[in-house]
Short mmCIF file of C-alpha atoms in Angstrom, two decimals:
data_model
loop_
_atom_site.label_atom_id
_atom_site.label_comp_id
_atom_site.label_asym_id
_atom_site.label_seq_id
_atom_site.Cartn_x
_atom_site.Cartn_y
_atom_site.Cartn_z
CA UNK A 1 13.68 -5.05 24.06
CA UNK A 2 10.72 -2.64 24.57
CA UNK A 3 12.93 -0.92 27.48
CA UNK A 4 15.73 -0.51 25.07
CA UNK A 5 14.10 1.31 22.41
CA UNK A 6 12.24 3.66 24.56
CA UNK A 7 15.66 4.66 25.70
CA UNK A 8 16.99 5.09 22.16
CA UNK A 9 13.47 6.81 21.24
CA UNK A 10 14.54 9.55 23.77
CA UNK A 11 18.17 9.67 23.43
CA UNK A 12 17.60 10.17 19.47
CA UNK A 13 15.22 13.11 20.44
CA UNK A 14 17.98 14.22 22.53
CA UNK A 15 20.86 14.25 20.22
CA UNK A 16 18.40 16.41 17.62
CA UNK A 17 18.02 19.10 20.03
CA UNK A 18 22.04 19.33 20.37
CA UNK A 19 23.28 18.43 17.42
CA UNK A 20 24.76 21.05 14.92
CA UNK A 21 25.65 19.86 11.90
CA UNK A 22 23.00 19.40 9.12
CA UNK A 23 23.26 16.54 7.76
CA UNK A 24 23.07 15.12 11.33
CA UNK A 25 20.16 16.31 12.10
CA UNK A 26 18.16 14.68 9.08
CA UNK A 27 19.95 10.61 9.73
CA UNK A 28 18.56 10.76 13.45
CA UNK A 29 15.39 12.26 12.43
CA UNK A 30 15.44 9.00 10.10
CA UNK A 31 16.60 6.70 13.39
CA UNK A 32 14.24 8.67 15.64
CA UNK A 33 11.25 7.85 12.89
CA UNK A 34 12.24 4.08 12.99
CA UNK A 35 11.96 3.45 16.52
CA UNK A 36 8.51 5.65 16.57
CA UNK A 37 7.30 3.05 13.45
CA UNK A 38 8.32 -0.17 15.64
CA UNK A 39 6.70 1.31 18.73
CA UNK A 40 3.38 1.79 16.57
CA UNK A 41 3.65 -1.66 15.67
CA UNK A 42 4.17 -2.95 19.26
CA UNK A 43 0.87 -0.40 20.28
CA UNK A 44 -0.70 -2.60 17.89
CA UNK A 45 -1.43 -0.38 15.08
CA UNK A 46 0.40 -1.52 11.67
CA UNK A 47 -1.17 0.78 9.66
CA UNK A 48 0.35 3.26 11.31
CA UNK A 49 3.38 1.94 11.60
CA UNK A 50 3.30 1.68 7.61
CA UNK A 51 2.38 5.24 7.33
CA UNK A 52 5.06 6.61 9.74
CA UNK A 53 7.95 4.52 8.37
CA UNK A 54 7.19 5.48 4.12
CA UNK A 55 6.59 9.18 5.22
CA UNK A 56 9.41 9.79 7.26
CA UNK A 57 11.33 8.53 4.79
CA UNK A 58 10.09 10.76 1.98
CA UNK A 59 10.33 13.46 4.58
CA UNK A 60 14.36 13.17 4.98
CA UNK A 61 14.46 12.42 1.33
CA UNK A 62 12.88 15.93 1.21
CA UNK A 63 15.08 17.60 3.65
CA UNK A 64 18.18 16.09 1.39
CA UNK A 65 17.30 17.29 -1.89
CA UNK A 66 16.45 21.06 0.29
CA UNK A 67 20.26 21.11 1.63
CA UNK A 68 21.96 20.05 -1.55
CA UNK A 69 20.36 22.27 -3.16
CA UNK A 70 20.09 25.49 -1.03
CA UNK A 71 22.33 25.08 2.13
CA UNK A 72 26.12 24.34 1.51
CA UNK A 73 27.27 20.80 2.76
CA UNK A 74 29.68 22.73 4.98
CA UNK A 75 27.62 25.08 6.37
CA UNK A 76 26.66 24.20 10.01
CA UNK A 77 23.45 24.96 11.84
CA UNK A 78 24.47 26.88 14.34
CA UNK A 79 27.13 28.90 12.34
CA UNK A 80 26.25 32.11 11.53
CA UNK A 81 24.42 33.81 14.83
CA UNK A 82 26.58 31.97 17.70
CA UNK A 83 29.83 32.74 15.78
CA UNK A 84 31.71 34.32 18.91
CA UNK A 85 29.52 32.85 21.56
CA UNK A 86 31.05 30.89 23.93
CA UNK A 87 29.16 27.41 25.59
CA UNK A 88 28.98 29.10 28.75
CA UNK A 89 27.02 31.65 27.37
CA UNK A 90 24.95 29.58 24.73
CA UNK A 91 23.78 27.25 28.12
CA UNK A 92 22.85 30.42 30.14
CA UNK A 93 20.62 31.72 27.42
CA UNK A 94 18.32 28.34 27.32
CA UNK A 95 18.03 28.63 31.08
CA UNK A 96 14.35 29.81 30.91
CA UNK A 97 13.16 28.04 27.90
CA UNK A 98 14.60 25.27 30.09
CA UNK A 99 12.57 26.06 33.34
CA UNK A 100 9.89 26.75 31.40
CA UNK A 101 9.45 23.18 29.83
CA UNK A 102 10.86 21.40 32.33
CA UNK A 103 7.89 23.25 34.68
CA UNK A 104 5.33 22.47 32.01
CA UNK A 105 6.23 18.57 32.17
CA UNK A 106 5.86 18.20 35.47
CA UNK A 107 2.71 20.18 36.02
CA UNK A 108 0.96 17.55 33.21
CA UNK A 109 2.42 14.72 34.42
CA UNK A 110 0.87 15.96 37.86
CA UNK A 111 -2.21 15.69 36.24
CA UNK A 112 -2.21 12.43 34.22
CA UNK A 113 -3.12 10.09 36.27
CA UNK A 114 -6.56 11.50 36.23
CA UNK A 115 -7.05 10.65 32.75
CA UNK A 116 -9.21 7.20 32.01
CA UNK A 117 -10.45 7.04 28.30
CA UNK A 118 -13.29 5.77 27.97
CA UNK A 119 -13.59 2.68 25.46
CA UNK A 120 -17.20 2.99 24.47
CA UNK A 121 -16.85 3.51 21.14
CA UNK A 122 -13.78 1.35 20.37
CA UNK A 123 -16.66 -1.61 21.28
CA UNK A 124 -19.07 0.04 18.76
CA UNK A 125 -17.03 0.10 16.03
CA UNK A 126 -15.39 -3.31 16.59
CA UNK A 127 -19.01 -4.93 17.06
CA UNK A 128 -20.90 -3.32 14.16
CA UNK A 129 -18.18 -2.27 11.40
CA UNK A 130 -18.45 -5.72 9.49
CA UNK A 131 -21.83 -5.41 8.59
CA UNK A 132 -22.28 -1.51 8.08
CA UNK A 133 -18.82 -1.19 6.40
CA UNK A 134 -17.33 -4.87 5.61
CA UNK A 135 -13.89 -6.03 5.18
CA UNK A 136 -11.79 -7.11 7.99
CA UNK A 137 -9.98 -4.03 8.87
CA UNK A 138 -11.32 -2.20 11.26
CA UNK A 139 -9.50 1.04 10.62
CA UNK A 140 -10.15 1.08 6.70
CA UNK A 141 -13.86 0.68 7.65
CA UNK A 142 -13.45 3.72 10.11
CA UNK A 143 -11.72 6.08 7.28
CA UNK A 144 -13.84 4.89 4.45
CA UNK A 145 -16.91 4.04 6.35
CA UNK A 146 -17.31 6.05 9.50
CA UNK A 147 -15.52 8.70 9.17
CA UNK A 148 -15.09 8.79 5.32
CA UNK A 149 -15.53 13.15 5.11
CA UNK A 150 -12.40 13.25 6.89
CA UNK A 151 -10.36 11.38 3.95
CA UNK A 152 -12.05 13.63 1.81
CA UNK A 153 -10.83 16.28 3.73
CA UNK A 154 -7.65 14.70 4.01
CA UNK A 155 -7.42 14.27 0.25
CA UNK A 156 -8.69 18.07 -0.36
CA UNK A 157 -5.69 19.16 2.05
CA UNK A 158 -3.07 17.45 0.26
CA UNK A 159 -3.83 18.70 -3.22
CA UNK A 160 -3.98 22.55 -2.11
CA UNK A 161 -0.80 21.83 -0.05
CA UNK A 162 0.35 20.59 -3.83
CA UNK A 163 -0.85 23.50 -6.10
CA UNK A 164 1.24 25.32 -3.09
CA UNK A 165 4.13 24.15 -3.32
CA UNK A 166 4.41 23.81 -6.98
CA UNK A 167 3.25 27.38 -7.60
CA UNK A 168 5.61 28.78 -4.82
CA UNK A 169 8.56 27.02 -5.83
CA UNK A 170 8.05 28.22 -9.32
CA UNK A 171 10.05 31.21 -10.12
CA UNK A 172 11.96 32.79 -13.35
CA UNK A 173 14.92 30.83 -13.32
CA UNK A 174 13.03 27.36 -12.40
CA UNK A 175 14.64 25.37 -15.25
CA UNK A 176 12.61 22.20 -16.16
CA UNK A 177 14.83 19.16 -16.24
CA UNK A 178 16.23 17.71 -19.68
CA UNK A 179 17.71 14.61 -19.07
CA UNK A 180 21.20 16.10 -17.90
CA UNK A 181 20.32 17.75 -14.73
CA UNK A 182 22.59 15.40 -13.08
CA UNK A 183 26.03 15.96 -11.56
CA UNK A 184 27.27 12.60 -11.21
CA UNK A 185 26.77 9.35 -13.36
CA UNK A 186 24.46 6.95 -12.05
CA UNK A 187 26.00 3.97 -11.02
CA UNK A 188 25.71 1.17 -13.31
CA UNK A 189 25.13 -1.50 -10.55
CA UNK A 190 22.70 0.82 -8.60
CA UNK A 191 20.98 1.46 -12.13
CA UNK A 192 20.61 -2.46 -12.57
CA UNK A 193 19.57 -3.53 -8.81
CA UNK A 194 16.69 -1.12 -8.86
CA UNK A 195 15.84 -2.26 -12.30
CA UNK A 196 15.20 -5.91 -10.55
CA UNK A 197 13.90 -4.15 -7.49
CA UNK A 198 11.43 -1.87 -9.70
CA UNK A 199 8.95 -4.21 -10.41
CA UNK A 200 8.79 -5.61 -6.71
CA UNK A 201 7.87 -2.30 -4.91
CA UNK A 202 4.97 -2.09 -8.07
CA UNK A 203 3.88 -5.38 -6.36
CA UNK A 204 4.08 -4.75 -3.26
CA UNK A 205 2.00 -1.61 -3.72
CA UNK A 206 -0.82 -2.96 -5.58
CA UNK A 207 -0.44 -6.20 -2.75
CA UNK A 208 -0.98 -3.03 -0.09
CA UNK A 209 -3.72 -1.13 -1.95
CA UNK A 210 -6.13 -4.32 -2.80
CA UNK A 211 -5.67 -6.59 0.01
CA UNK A 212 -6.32 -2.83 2.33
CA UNK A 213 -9.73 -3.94 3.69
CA UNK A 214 -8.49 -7.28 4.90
CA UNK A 215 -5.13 -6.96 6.09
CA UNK A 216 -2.86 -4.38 7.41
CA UNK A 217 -2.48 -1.84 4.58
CA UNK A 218 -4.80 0.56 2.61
CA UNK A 219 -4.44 3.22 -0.08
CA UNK A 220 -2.03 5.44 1.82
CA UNK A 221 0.57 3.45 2.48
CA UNK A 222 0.17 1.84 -1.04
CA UNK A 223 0.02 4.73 -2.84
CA UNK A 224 3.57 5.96 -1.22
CA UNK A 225 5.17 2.73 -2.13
CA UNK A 226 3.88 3.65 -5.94
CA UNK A 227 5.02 6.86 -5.27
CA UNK A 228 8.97 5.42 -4.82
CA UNK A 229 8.49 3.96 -7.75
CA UNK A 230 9.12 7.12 -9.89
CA UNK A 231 12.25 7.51 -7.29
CA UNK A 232 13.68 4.73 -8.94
CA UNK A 233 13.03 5.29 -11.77
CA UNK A 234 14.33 8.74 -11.75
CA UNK A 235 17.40 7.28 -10.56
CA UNK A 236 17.99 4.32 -13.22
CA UNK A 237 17.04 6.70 -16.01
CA UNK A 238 17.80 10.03 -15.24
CA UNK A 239 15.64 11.44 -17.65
CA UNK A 240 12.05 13.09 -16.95
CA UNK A 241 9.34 12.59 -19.95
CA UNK A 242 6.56 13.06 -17.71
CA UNK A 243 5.08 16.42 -17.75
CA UNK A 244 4.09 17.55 -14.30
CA UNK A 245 1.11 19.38 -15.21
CA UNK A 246 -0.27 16.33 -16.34
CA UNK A 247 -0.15 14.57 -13.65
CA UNK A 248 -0.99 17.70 -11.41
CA UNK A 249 -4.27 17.46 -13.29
CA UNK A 250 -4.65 13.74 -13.00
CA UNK A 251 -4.44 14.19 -8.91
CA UNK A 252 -7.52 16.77 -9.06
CA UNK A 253 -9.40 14.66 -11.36
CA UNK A 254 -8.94 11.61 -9.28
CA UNK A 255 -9.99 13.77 -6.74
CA UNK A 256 -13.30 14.46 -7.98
CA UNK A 257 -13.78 11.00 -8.63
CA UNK A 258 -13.49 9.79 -5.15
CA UNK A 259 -16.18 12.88 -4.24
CA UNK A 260 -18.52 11.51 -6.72
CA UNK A 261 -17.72 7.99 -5.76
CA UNK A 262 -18.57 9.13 -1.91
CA UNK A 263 -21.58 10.42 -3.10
CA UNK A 264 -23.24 7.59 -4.77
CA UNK A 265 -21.98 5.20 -2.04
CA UNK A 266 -23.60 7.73 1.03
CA UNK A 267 -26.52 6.97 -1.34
CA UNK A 268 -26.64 3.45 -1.92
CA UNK A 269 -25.14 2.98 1.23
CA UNK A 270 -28.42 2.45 3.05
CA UNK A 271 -28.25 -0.81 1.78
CA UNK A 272 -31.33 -1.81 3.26
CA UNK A 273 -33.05 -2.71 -0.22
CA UNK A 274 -30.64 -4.66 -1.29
CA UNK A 275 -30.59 -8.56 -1.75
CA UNK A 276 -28.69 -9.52 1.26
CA UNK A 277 -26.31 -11.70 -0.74
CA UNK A 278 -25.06 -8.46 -2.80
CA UNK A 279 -24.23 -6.42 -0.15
CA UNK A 280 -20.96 -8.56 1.03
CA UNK A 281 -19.98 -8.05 -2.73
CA UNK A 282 -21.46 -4.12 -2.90
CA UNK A 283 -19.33 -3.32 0.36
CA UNK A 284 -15.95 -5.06 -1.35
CA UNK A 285 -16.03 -3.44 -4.10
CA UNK A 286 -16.60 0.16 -2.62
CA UNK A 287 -13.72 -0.42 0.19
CA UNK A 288 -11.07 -1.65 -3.03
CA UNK A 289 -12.09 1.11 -5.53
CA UNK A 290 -11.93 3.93 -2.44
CA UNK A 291 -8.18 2.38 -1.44
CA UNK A 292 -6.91 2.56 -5.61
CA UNK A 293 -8.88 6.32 -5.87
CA UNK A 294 -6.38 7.39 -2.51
CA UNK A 295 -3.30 5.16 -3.52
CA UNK A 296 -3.22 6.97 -7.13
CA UNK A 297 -4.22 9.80 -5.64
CA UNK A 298 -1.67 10.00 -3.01
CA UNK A 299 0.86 8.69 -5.62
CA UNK A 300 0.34 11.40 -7.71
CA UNK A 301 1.18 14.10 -5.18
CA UNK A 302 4.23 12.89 -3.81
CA UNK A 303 5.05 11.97 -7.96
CA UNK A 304 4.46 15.68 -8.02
CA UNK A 305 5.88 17.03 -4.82
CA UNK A 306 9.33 14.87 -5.22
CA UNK A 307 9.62 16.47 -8.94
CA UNK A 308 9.14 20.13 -7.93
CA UNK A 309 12.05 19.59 -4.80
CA UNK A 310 14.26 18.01 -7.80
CA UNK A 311 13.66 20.57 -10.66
CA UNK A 312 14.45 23.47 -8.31
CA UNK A 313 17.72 24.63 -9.38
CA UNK A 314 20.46 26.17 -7.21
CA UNK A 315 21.39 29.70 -8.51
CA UNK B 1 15.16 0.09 34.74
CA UNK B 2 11.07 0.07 35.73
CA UNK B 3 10.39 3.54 34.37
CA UNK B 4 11.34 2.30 31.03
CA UNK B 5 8.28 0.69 30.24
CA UNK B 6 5.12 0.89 27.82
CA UNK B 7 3.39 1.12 30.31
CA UNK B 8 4.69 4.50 30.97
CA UNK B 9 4.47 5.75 27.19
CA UNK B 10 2.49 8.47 27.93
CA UNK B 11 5.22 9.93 30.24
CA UNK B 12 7.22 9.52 28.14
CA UNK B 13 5.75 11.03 24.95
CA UNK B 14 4.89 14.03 26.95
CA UNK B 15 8.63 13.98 27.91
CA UNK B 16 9.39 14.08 24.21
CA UNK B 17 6.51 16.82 23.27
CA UNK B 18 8.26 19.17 25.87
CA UNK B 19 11.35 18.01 24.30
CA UNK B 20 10.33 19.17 21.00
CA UNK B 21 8.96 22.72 22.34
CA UNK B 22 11.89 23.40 23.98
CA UNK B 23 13.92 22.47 20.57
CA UNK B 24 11.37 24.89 18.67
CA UNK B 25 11.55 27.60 20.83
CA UNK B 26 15.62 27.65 21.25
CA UNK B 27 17.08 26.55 17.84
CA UNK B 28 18.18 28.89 15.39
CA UNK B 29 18.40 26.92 12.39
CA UNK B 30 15.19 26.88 10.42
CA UNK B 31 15.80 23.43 9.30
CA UNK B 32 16.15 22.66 12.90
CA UNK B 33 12.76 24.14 13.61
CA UNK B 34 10.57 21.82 10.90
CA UNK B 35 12.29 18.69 11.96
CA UNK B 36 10.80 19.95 15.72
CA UNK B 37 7.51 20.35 14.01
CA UNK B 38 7.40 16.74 12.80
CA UNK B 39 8.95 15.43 16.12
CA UNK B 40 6.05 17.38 18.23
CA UNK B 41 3.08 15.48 15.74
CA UNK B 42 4.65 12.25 17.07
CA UNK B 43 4.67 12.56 21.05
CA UNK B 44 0.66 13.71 19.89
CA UNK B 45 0.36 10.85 17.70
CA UNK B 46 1.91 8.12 20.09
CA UNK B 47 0.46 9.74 23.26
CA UNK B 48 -3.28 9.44 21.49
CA UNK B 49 -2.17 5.85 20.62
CA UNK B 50 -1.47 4.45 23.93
CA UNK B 51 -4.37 5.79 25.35
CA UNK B 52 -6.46 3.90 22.77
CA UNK B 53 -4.94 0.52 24.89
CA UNK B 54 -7.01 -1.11 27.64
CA UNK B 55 -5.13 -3.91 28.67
CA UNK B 56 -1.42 -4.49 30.30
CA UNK B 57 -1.14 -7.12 27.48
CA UNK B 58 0.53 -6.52 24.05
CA UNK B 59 -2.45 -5.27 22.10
CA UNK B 60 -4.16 -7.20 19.07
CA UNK B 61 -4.21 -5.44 15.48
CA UNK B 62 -7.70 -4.63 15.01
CA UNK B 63 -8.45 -6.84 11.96
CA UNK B 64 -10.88 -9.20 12.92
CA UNK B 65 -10.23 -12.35 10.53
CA UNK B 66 -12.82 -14.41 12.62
CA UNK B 67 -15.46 -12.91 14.72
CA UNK B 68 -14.58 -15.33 17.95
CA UNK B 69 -11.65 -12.89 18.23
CA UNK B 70 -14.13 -10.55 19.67
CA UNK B 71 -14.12 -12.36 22.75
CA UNK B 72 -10.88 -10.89 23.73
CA UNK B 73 -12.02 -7.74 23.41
CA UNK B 74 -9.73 -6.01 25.34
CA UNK B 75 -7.07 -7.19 24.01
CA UNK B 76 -7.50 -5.56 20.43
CA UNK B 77 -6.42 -1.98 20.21
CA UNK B 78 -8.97 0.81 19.54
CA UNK B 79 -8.77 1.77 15.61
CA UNK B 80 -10.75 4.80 16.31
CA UNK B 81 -7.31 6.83 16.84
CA UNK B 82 -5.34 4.75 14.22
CA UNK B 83 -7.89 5.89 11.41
CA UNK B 84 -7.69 9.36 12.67
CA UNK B 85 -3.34 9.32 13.09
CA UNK B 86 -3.55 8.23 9.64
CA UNK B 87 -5.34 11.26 8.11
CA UNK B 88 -2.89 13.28 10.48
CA UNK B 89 0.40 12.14 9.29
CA UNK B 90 -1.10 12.78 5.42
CA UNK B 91 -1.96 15.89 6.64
CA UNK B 92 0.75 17.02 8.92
CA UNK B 93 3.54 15.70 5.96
CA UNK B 94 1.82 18.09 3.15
CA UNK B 95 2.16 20.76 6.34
CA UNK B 96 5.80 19.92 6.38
CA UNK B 97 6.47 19.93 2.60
CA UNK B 98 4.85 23.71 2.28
CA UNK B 99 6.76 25.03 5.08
CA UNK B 100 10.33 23.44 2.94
CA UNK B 101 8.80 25.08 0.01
CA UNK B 102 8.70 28.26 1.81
CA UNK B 103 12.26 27.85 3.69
CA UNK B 104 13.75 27.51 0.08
CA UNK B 105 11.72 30.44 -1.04
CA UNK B 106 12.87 32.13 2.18
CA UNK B 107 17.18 31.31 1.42
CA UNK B 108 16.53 32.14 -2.32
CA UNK B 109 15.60 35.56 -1.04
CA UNK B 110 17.79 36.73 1.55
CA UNK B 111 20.21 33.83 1.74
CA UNK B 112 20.21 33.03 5.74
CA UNK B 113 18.58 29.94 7.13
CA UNK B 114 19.16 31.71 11.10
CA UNK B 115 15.88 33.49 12.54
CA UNK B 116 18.14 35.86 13.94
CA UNK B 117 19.63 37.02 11.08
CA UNK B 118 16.40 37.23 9.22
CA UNK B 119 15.10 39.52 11.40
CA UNK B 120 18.20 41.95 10.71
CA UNK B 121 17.98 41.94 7.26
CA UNK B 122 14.31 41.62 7.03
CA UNK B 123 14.46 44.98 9.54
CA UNK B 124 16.56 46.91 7.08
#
C-alpha cells in the first residue's frame, strides 16, 4: 500500500508541474496534500497529519475563492506568454533549469548517506516530559512546555500575517457583504445537511481542543475545525452579521492573553513548592487553557482571513 | 518495485523538493508559483520527519498512555520535529495567504497573472 502511494505522491507532484489549466492545478494540489497527510500518519505523527490535511484544505479553498474572483474560469495558465510557442520550443527552454535540478539531486543524494541523526534528545523529552510538562502527548508538552516561545511566536506571526492581509486587500471599492453577495441560490438540501452536520464539526472541535494533551489533537487542529464552522455557516445562511473588526480585535486580545498566561505559568512553573498532589492538576489545567487560548485564537484568523478572500469583490 | 519504499522517503522527498524548484523556477503562472511554494515546505517537512525515525518498524505515535511503553523506545517516533512541523505549517499557511493577498492586489493592478508580462508592463 505504502509503495503505491509514494508513487501517486510523486506522480501528483508531477502532473502539477505540467499541468495548464487552473482549476487543475488546485484538485491535485488537494490529492497531492492527501497522500502527504496519510504518509504523516504512517511516519507516526497524527498531529501532523491533522494539521496538513485541515490546512491544505483551507489552502485550495483559498486558491478557489482567488480564481473566481480574479482569474476567468477560462483563462489557462499558460495562455498569455507561450501563445505562439510551439512544444518543441517550450521543452528546449527548460533544458537548463532541467540540468540544473536534476544535477542538484544527485549531488545530495551523493551525500545522504552520511547523515545519522542523532536521537539524544528524542529520549530526553520522552523520559522527562510527564513530570515537567504532564499530559500524555508528547508533542503538546514540547510546544506548550519546551518550546512554548515558539507558539508564541507562531501565534505573533499569524496575527501580523492577518492585519496584512486584511489591510492590503482593503481598497475603495471593497464592498462589505449584505446578505446578497451571492450569485447562485444555496441549495436547499446542501443548506439542511450542513445544518445536521453543523453541530458535529462544533464537537468534534472542542473533542480536539480538550482532549489535546492526551490524545492526538491540540489547539491547532481544533481551532481550524471551529474555523469551518463559520464556512458552513456562511453557506446555509448566506448572510454575514459578524463584523470583522470585532473579531480582528478578539484575535489580538486572545493574543495577549496567552502572553500573560505564559508568563504566570514560566513563573509558577517551577513547581517545586507546590504540594505534590496539585501539580498533576496545576499542569492539566495549564496544557487545556493554552490549547482553547490557540484553538480560538487560530479560529479567529482563519474566521477572519476566509471573510476578507470572500468580501473582495471582482471589478 | 524496491525503491518504492519508506525506507527511501528521504530520496524521495528530496526528489520532490527539486521537483518543486524546478516548477518555481520555470512556471509562468503566478498561481503556479505559490502552489510550488507550499509543495517545497512539504519535501522539508516530510524529509525532517523521517529522519526523526530510528527503527525499520512502523513508528509508535508519541503519546505515552502507560509509561511501560517506554520500553520500546525505539519504536516511538521523535516529537521533537512534529512540535516544530506544526508551528511551520501555521506559519508557512499565513506565508501563503499574504502572498494570495498580494497576487490579487497584483491582477487588480495590472491585470496579468504571467511574470513575463509583468515585467513588460511594469517596464513601461
Amino acid at each position: 500500500m505504502t509503495q503505491g502511494l509514494l508513487v501517486l505522491w510523486i506522480v501528483s507532484s508531477l502532473a502539477i508541474v505540467f499541468e495548464t489549466r487552473t482549476y487543475r492545478l488546485i484538485i491535485y494540489f488537494s490529492i497531492f496534500s492527501l497522500i502527504t497527510s496519510v504518509a504523516y500518519f504512517l511516519l507516526g505523527s497524527p498531529d501532523v497529519a491533522m494539521a496538513e490535511a485541515a490546512i491544505a484544505a483551507f489552502a485550495s479553498i483559498f486558491f478557489i475563492i482567488c480564481i473566481e474572483k480574479y482569474y476567468s474560469r477560462k483563462e489557462n495558465v499558460e495562455k498569455d506568454s507561450a501563445k505562439g510557442e510551439s512544444l518543441a520550443r517550450k521543452a528546449v527552454k527548460a533544458v537548463p533549469a532541467l540540468v540544473l535540478c536534476v544535477g542538484l539531486f544527485f549531488l545530495v543524494i551523493y551525500f545522504i548517506p552520511g547523515i545519522e541523526p542523532s536521537h539524544y534528545l528524542k529520549h530526553l523529552y520522552l523520559q522527562r516530559f510527564m513530570t515537567d510538562v504532564g499530559g500524555e502527548n508528547a508533542v503538546t508538552a514540547i510546544y506548550l512546555g519546551y518550546r512554548v516561545y515558539d507558539t508564541l511566536f507562531e501565534a505573533l506571526i499569524l496575527v501580523i500575517a492577518v492585519v496584512a492581509v486584511t489591510h492590503m486587500s482593503y481598497s475603495e471599492k471593497t464592498q462589505v457583504a449584505d446578505g446578497s453577495h451571492s450569485e447562485i441560490e444555496t441549495s436547499r438540501v446542501a443548506a439542511l445537511s450542513l445544518r445536521i452536520i453543523c453541530p458535529i464539526i462544533v464537537a468534534f472541535g472542542a473533542y480536539l481542543i480538550i482532549n489535546g494533551h492526551i490524545s492526538a489533537g491540540g489547539g491547532f487542529q481544533g481551532g481550524l475545525a471551529l474555523a469551518t464552522f463559520f464556512i458552513c455557516r456562511y453557506m446555509v445562511y448566506d448572510i454575514y452579521d459578524i463584523s470583522v473588526k470585532n473579531v480582528l480585535q478578539w484575535e489580538e486580545f486572545i493574543f495577549a492573553i496567552i502572553i500573560v498566561v505564559t508568563a504566570i505559568a514560566v513563573f509558577l512553573g517551577a513547581a517545586t513548592y507546590m504540594p505534590a498532589a496539585i501539580v498533576p492538576i496545576y499542569q492539566s489545567v495549564y496544557l487545556i487553557i493554552m490549547n482553547l487560548l490557540i484553538g480560538l485564537k487560530v479560529a479567529c484568523a482563519f474566521f477572519v482571513l476566509f471573510y476578507r478572500y470572500i468580501t473582495i469583490e471582482r471589478e | 518495485m524496491g525503491i518504492f519504499n519508506t525506507e527511501n522517503l528521504e530520496i524521495f522527498s528530496l526528489a520532490l523538493f527539486f521537483i518543486s524548484f524546478f516548477g518555481i523556477i520555470t512556471s509562468k503562472n503566478m498561481i503556479k508559483s505559490i502552489i510550488f511554494v507550499m509543495l517545497i515546505q512539504t519535501a522539508v517537512i516530510m524529509f525532517w520527519l523521517k529522519l526523526g525515525r530510528e527503527d525499520t518498524a512502523t513508528p509508535i505515535p508519541p503519546i505515552i498512555y502507560d509509561p511501560a511503553l517506554l520500553d520500546y523506545m525505539e519504536r516511538i517516533a521523535d516529537p521533537l520535529p512534529q512540535a516544530l512541523t506544526l508551528t511551520a505549517i501555521i506559519i508557512g499557511f499565513s506565508v501563503v495567504a499574504v502572498i494570495i493577498t498580494m497576487f490579487n492586489a497584483l491582477y487588480r493592478l495590472h491585470g496579468t497573472a504571467d511574470w513575463k508580462k509583468l515585467e513588460e508592463v511594469e517596464g513601461d
